[in-house]
């Protein structure tokens, strides 16, 4: 029976088409690519992103569950429609992000990990990085919405509005005076009739 190390070494040659790195020591990898703490490991960027996504999803789901529990506790109290709508919208955006975009990204990660040389359009590391950049923008937006909800909760579910100083509109430039002597013939007739 082969040891784990021998199986990993045997599989290294079979990874054609995948962007993998075989290392004898994790210390040889740049910090950004350290995914696995074991020696003689086969590492792909797909594995790295799956671990990142797992942490992000766990964090978002925990925040959403906490917000839903708090919302259920105060639902019978008088919440303004605007506050209730904002909270429900944030929860919906978080759930959509986790159920759709992040699931799509996980699929791409798995495709990157299991990619074969015969694929017409293999998922490259650059594809994953670009897609993650787009998804991470949405993750940041959802996290900001959930932070705003935390602020609402700490204020007793009352929205704090900040008053911004209104700027006076810029004065309109003066128009050059026009001469009224350019009246058309019908205008002159109307004036004469009066």
PDB file of C-alpha atoms in Angstrom:
ATOM      1  CA  UNK A   1       0.000   0.000   0.000  1.00  0.00           C
ATOM      2  CA  UNK A   2       1.372   3.418  -0.970  1.00  0.00           C
ATOM      3  CA  UNK A   3       1.925   6.135   1.570  1.00  0.00           C
ATOM      4  CA  UNK A   4       0.205   9.501   1.210  1.00  0.00           C
ATOM      5  CA  UNK A   5       3.494  11.065   0.106  1.00  0.00           C
ATOM      6  CA  UNK A   6       3.962   8.494  -2.671  1.00  0.00           C
ATOM      7  CA  UNK A   7       0.400   9.017  -3.933  1.00  0.00           C
ATOM      8  CA  UNK A   8       0.931  12.769  -4.093  1.00  0.00           C
ATOM      9  CA  UNK A   9       4.212  12.314  -5.962  1.00  0.00           C
ATOM     10  CA  UNK A  10       2.570   9.854  -8.399  1.00  0.00           C
ATOM     11  CA  UNK A  11      -0.264  12.296  -9.081  1.00  0.00           C
ATOM     12  CA  UNK A  12       2.062  15.217  -9.782  1.00  0.00           C
ATOM     13  CA  UNK A  13       2.873  13.950 -13.263  1.00  0.00           C
ATOM     14  CA  UNK A  14      -0.817  13.379 -14.021  1.00  0.00           C
ATOM     15  CA  UNK A  15      -1.742  17.020 -13.496  1.00  0.00           C
ATOM     16  CA  UNK A  16      -1.261  18.030 -17.138  1.00  0.00           C
ATOM     17  CA  UNK A  17      -3.418  20.991 -18.064  1.00  0.00           C
ATOM     18  CA  UNK A  18      -3.832  22.132 -14.498  1.00  0.00           C
ATOM     19  CA  UNK A  19      -1.880  25.008 -13.158  1.00  0.00           C
ATOM     20  CA  UNK A  20      -0.333  23.351 -10.118  1.00  0.00           C
ATOM     21  CA  UNK A  21       2.818  23.718  -8.130  1.00  0.00           C
ATOM     22  CA  UNK A  22       4.629  20.847  -6.532  1.00  0.00           C
ATOM     23  CA  UNK A  23       6.741  21.926  -3.632  1.00  0.00           C
ATOM     24  CA  UNK A  24       9.139  20.210  -1.324  1.00  0.00           C
ATOM     25  CA  UNK A  25       8.639  22.846   1.324  1.00  0.00           C
ATOM     26  CA  UNK A  26       5.847  25.308   1.913  1.00  0.00           C
ATOM     27  CA  UNK A  27       8.459  27.924   2.727  1.00  0.00           C
ATOM     28  CA  UNK A  28       9.370  28.203  -0.966  1.00  0.00           C
ATOM     29  CA  UNK A  29       5.936  29.602  -1.803  1.00  0.00           C
ATOM     30  CA  UNK A  30       5.174  33.305  -1.635  1.00  0.00           C
ATOM     31  CA  UNK A  31       2.945  34.213   1.328  1.00  0.00           C
ATOM     32  CA  UNK A  32      -0.038  34.851  -0.951  1.00  0.00           C
ATOM     33  CA  UNK A  33      -0.008  31.252  -2.183  1.00  0.00           C
ATOM     34  CA  UNK A  34       0.454  29.425   1.122  1.00  0.00           C
ATOM     35  CA  UNK A  35      -2.691  27.381   1.327  1.00  0.00           C
ATOM     36  CA  UNK A  36      -1.605  24.090   2.782  1.00  0.00           C
ATOM     37  CA  UNK A  37       0.675  23.576   5.761  1.00  0.00           C
ATOM     38  CA  UNK A  38       1.809  20.068   4.829  1.00  0.00           C
ATOM     39  CA  UNK A  39       5.024  19.363   2.992  1.00  0.00           C
ATOM     40  CA  UNK A  40       5.117  17.795  -0.484  1.00  0.00           C
ATOM     41  CA  UNK A  41       1.622  19.062  -1.281  1.00  0.00           C
ATOM     42  CA  UNK A  42      -0.017  19.786  -4.593  1.00  0.00           C
ATOM     43  CA  UNK A  43      -1.525  23.268  -4.469  1.00  0.00           C
ATOM     44  CA  UNK A  44      -3.848  25.033  -6.889  1.00  0.00           C
ATOM     45  CA  UNK A  45      -5.232  28.522  -6.743  1.00  0.00           C
ATOM     46  CA  UNK A  46      -8.703  26.962  -6.812  1.00  0.00           C
ATOM     47  CA  UNK A  47      -8.081  25.403  -3.391  1.00  0.00           C
ATOM     48  CA  UNK A  48      -6.980  28.765  -2.032  1.00  0.00           C
ATOM     49  CA  UNK A  49     -10.098  30.554  -3.235  1.00  0.00           C
ATOM     50  CA  UNK A  50     -12.356  27.792  -1.899  1.00  0.00           C
ATOM     51  CA  UNK A  51     -10.909  28.352   1.571  1.00  0.00           C
ATOM     52  CA  UNK A  52     -11.306  32.119   1.242  1.00  0.00           C
ATOM     53  CA  UNK A  53     -14.904  31.751   0.053  1.00  0.00           C
ATOM     54  CA  UNK A  54     -15.693  29.353   2.896  1.00  0.00           C
ATOM     55  CA  UNK A  55     -14.650  31.970   5.441  1.00  0.00           C
ATOM     56  CA  UNK A  56     -16.519  34.766   3.669  1.00  0.00           C
ATOM     57  CA  UNK A  57     -19.727  32.738   3.421  1.00  0.00           C
ATOM     58  CA  UNK A  58     -19.522  31.703   7.066  1.00  0.00           C
ATOM     59  CA  UNK A  59     -19.108  35.348   8.128  1.00  0.00           C
ATOM     60  CA  UNK A  60     -21.998  36.614   6.005  1.00  0.00           C
ATOM     61  CA  UNK A  61     -24.330  33.812   7.108  1.00  0.00           C
ATOM     62  CA  UNK A  62     -23.562  34.433  10.793  1.00  0.00           C
ATOM     63  CA  UNK A  63     -24.262  38.158  10.414  1.00  0.00           C
ATOM     64  CA  UNK A  64     -27.516  37.508   8.530  1.00  0.00           C
ATOM     65  CA  UNK A  65     -28.717  35.025  11.167  1.00  0.00           C
ATOM     66  CA  UNK A  66     -27.972  37.536  13.930  1.00  0.00           C
ATOM     67  CA  UNK A  67     -29.817  40.310  12.074  1.00  0.00           C
ATOM     68  CA  UNK A  68     -32.818  38.061  11.433  1.00  0.00           C
ATOM     69  CA  UNK A  69     -32.979  37.071  15.109  1.00  0.00           C
ATOM     70  CA  UNK A  70     -32.811  40.717  16.166  1.00  0.00           C
ATOM     71  CA  UNK A  71     -35.395  41.698  13.587  1.00  0.00           C
ATOM     72  CA  UNK A  72     -37.789  38.977  14.771  1.00  0.00           C
ATOM     73  CA  UNK A  73     -37.424  40.248  18.332  1.00  0.00           C
ATOM     74  CA  UNK A  74     -38.356  43.829  17.400  1.00  0.00           C
ATOM     75  CA  UNK A  75     -40.775  43.086  14.551  1.00  0.00           C
ATOM     76  CA  UNK A  76     -43.808  43.699  16.737  1.00  0.00           C
ATOM     77  CA  UNK A  77     -42.394  47.028  17.851  1.00  0.00           C
ATOM     78  CA  UNK A  78     -42.868  49.972  15.630  1.00  0.00           C
ATOM     79  CA  UNK A  79     -40.186  50.015  13.010  1.00  0.00           C
ATOM     80  CA  UNK A  80     -40.425  52.540  10.264  1.00  0.00           C
ATOM     81  CA  UNK A  81     -41.170  51.117   6.853  1.00  0.00           C
ATOM     82  CA  UNK A  82     -37.915  52.551   5.580  1.00  0.00           C
ATOM     83  CA  UNK A  83     -35.827  50.826   8.261  1.00  0.00           C
ATOM     84  CA  UNK A  84     -37.689  47.546   7.815  1.00  0.00           C
ATOM     85  CA  UNK A  85     -37.224  47.759   4.048  1.00  0.00           C
ATOM     86  CA  UNK A  86     -33.514  48.527   4.342  1.00  0.00           C
ATOM     87  CA  UNK A  87     -32.948  45.594   6.693  1.00  0.00           C
ATOM     88  CA  UNK A  88     -34.880  43.157   4.519  1.00  0.00           C
ATOM     89  CA  UNK A  89     -33.096  44.411   1.392  1.00  0.00           C
ATOM     90  CA  UNK A  90     -29.691  43.871   3.003  1.00  0.00           C
ATOM     91  CA  UNK A  91     -30.661  40.350   4.066  1.00  0.00           C
ATOM     92  CA  UNK A  92     -31.903  39.612   0.552  1.00  0.00           C
ATOM     93  CA  UNK A  93     -28.733  40.915  -1.078  1.00  0.00           C
ATOM     94  CA  UNK A  94     -26.601  38.819   1.264  1.00  0.00           C
ATOM     95  CA  UNK A  95     -28.594  35.669   0.525  1.00  0.00           C
ATOM     96  CA  UNK A  96     -28.482  36.255  -3.224  1.00  0.00           C
ATOM     97  CA  UNK A  97     -24.751  36.783  -3.112  1.00  0.00           C
ATOM     98  CA  UNK A  98     -24.185  33.549  -1.205  1.00  0.00           C
ATOM     99  CA  UNK A  99     -26.653  31.473  -3.208  1.00  0.00           C
ATOM    100  CA  UNK A 100     -25.770  32.658  -6.681  1.00  0.00           C
ATOM    101  CA  UNK A 101     -22.525  34.534  -7.286  1.00  0.00           C
ATOM    102  CA  UNK A 102     -20.492  32.693  -4.683  1.00  0.00           C
ATOM    103  CA  UNK A 103     -21.889  29.321  -5.805  1.00  0.00           C
ATOM    104  CA  UNK A 104     -20.924  30.206  -9.371  1.00  0.00           C
ATOM    105  CA  UNK A 105     -17.434  31.093  -8.167  1.00  0.00           C
ATOM    106  CA  UNK A 106     -17.161  27.799  -6.259  1.00  0.00           C
ATOM    107  CA  UNK A 107     -18.049  25.979  -9.469  1.00  0.00           C
ATOM    108  CA  UNK A 108     -15.243  27.786 -11.282  1.00  0.00           C
ATOM    109  CA  UNK A 109     -12.818  26.860  -8.485  1.00  0.00           C
ATOM    110  CA  UNK A 110     -13.773  23.190  -8.770  1.00  0.00           C
ATOM    111  CA  UNK A 111     -13.409  23.407 -12.545  1.00  0.00           C
ATOM    112  CA  UNK A 112      -9.930  24.920 -12.065  1.00  0.00           C
ATOM    113  CA  UNK A 113      -8.935  22.159  -9.654  1.00  0.00           C
ATOM    114  CA  UNK A 114     -10.257  19.302 -11.793  1.00  0.00           C
ATOM    115  CA  UNK A 115      -9.387  20.877 -15.143  1.00  0.00           C
ATOM    116  CA  UNK A 116      -8.131  18.603 -17.883  1.00  0.00           C
ATOM    117  CA  UNK A 117      -5.907  19.241 -20.871  1.00  0.00           C
ATOM    118  CA  UNK A 118      -8.745  18.467 -23.290  1.00  0.00           C
ATOM    119  CA  UNK A 119     -11.006  21.307 -22.166  1.00  0.00           C
ATOM    120  CA  UNK A 120     -11.783  23.849 -24.840  1.00  0.00           C
ATOM    121  CA  UNK A 121     -12.028  26.683 -22.311  1.00  0.00           C
ATOM    122  CA  UNK A 122     -10.175  25.758 -19.122  1.00  0.00           C
ATOM    123  CA  UNK A 123     -10.641  27.933 -16.052  1.00  0.00           C
ATOM    124  CA  UNK A 124      -7.295  29.592 -15.431  1.00  0.00           C
ATOM    125  CA  UNK A 125      -5.902  31.151 -12.291  1.00  0.00           C
ATOM    126  CA  UNK A 126      -6.336  34.559 -13.902  1.00  0.00           C
ATOM    127  CA  UNK A 127     -10.017  33.794 -14.524  1.00  0.00           C
ATOM    128  CA  UNK A 128     -10.462  32.987 -10.849  1.00  0.00           C
ATOM    129  CA  UNK A 129      -8.619  36.127  -9.768  1.00  0.00           C
ATOM    130  CA  UNK A 130     -10.725  38.334 -12.045  1.00  0.00           C
ATOM    131  CA  UNK A 131     -14.012  36.764 -10.995  1.00  0.00           C
ATOM    132  CA  UNK A 132     -13.028  37.017  -7.331  1.00  0.00           C
ATOM    133  CA  UNK A 133     -12.259  40.718  -7.799  1.00  0.00           C
ATOM    134  CA  UNK A 134     -15.827  41.237  -9.033  1.00  0.00           C
ATOM    135  CA  UNK A 135     -17.362  39.079  -6.300  1.00  0.00           C
ATOM    136  CA  UNK A 136     -15.283  40.713  -3.562  1.00  0.00           C
ATOM    137  CA  UNK A 137     -16.743  44.114  -4.497  1.00  0.00           C
ATOM    138  CA  UNK A 138     -20.218  42.707  -3.853  1.00  0.00           C
ATOM    139  CA  UNK A 139     -19.009  41.051  -0.636  1.00  0.00           C
ATOM    140  CA  UNK A 140     -17.728  44.433   0.560  1.00  0.00           C
ATOM    141  CA  UNK A 141     -21.061  46.083  -0.305  1.00  0.00           C
ATOM    142  CA  UNK A 142     -23.014  43.439   1.631  1.00  0.00           C
ATOM    143  CA  UNK A 143     -20.660  43.729   4.601  1.00  0.00           C
ATOM    144  CA  UNK A 144     -21.138  47.518   4.578  1.00  0.00           C
ATOM    145  CA  UNK A 145     -24.927  47.079   4.529  1.00  0.00           C
ATOM    146  CA  UNK A 146     -24.706  44.684   7.469  1.00  0.00           C
ATOM    147  CA  UNK A 147     -22.522  47.195   9.347  1.00  0.00           C
ATOM    148  CA  UNK A 148     -25.190  49.845   8.764  1.00  0.00           C
ATOM    149  CA  UNK A 149     -27.740  47.453  10.261  1.00  0.00           C
ATOM    150  CA  UNK A 150     -25.484  47.008  13.301  1.00  0.00           C
ATOM    151  CA  UNK A 151     -25.481  50.795  13.647  1.00  0.00           C
ATOM    152  CA  UNK A 152     -29.289  50.835  13.406  1.00  0.00           C
ATOM    153  CA  UNK A 153     -29.523  48.156  16.086  1.00  0.00           C
ATOM    154  CA  UNK A 154     -27.234  50.095  18.419  1.00  0.00           C
ATOM    155  CA  UNK A 155     -29.427  53.202  17.891  1.00  0.00           C
ATOM    156  CA  UNK A 156     -32.596  51.349  18.853  1.00  0.00           C
ATOM    157  CA  UNK A 157     -33.593  50.774  15.210  1.00  0.00           C
ATOM    158  CA  UNK A 158     -33.868  54.505  14.619  1.00  0.00           C
ATOM    159  CA  UNK A 159     -32.191  55.789  11.518  1.00  0.00           C
ATOM    160  CA  UNK A 160     -29.706  58.555  12.158  1.00  0.00           C
ATOM    161  CA  UNK A 161     -29.653  61.067   9.366  1.00  0.00           C
ATOM    162  CA  UNK A 162     -26.764  63.366   8.874  1.00  0.00           C
ATOM    163  CA  UNK A 163     -27.533  66.858   7.745  1.00  0.00           C
ATOM    164  CA  UNK A 164     -25.368  67.948   4.914  1.00  0.00           C
ATOM    165  CA  UNK A 165     -24.720  71.603   4.340  1.00  0.00           C
ATOM    166  CA  UNK A 166     -26.609  72.675   1.278  1.00  0.00           C
ATOM    167  CA  UNK A 167     -24.592  74.514  -1.239  1.00  0.00           C
ATOM    168  CA  UNK A 168     -26.138  77.526  -2.827  1.00  0.00           C
ATOM    169  CA  UNK A 169     -26.527  77.141  -6.541  1.00  0.00           C
ATOM    170  CA  UNK A 170     -24.011  79.077  -8.556  1.00  0.00           C
ATOM    171  CA  UNK A 171     -25.351  82.414  -9.783  1.00  0.00           C
ATOM    172  CA  UNK A 172     -26.364  82.417 -13.381  1.00  0.00           C
ATOM    173  CA  UNK A 173     -24.166  84.466 -15.641  1.00  0.00           C
ATOM    174  CA  UNK A 174     -25.749  87.719 -16.788  1.00  0.00           C
ATOM    175  CA  UNK A 175     -27.149  87.571 -20.268  1.00  0.00           C
ATOM    176  CA  UNK A 176     -26.252  90.304 -22.678  1.00  0.00           C
ATOM    177  CA  UNK A 177     -29.071  92.771 -23.208  1.00  0.00           C
ATOM    178  CA  UNK A 178     -30.987  92.308 -26.412  1.00  0.00           C
ATOM    179  CA  UNK A 179     -32.485  95.152 -28.337  1.00  0.00           C
ATOM    180  CA  UNK A 180     -36.199  95.066 -28.810  1.00  0.00           C
ATOM    181  CA  UNK A 181     -35.896  96.920 -32.123  1.00  0.00           C
ATOM    182  CA  UNK A 182     -35.627  93.617 -33.937  1.00  0.00           C
ATOM    183  CA  UNK A 183     -39.332  92.956 -33.640  1.00  0.00           C
ATOM    184  CA  UNK A 184     -40.943  91.216 -36.512  1.00  0.00           C
ATOM    185  CA  UNK A 185     -43.507  92.933 -38.673  1.00  0.00           C
ATOM    186  CA  UNK A 186     -46.462  91.196 -37.016  1.00  0.00           C
ATOM    187  CA  UNK A 187     -45.306  92.262 -33.557  1.00  0.00           C
ATOM    188  CA  UNK A 188     -45.178  95.881 -34.694  1.00  0.00           C
ATOM    189  CA  UNK A 189     -48.683  95.628 -36.104  1.00  0.00           C
ATOM    190  CA  UNK A 190     -50.000  94.222 -32.836  1.00  0.00           C
ATOM    191  CA  UNK A 191     -48.443  97.086 -30.923  1.00  0.00           C
ATOM    192  CA  UNK A 192     -49.915  99.641 -33.294  1.00  0.00           C
ATOM    193  CA  UNK A 193     -53.364  98.123 -32.983  1.00  0.00           C
ATOM    194  CA  UNK A 194     -53.254  98.471 -29.211  1.00  0.00           C
TER     195      UNK A 194
END
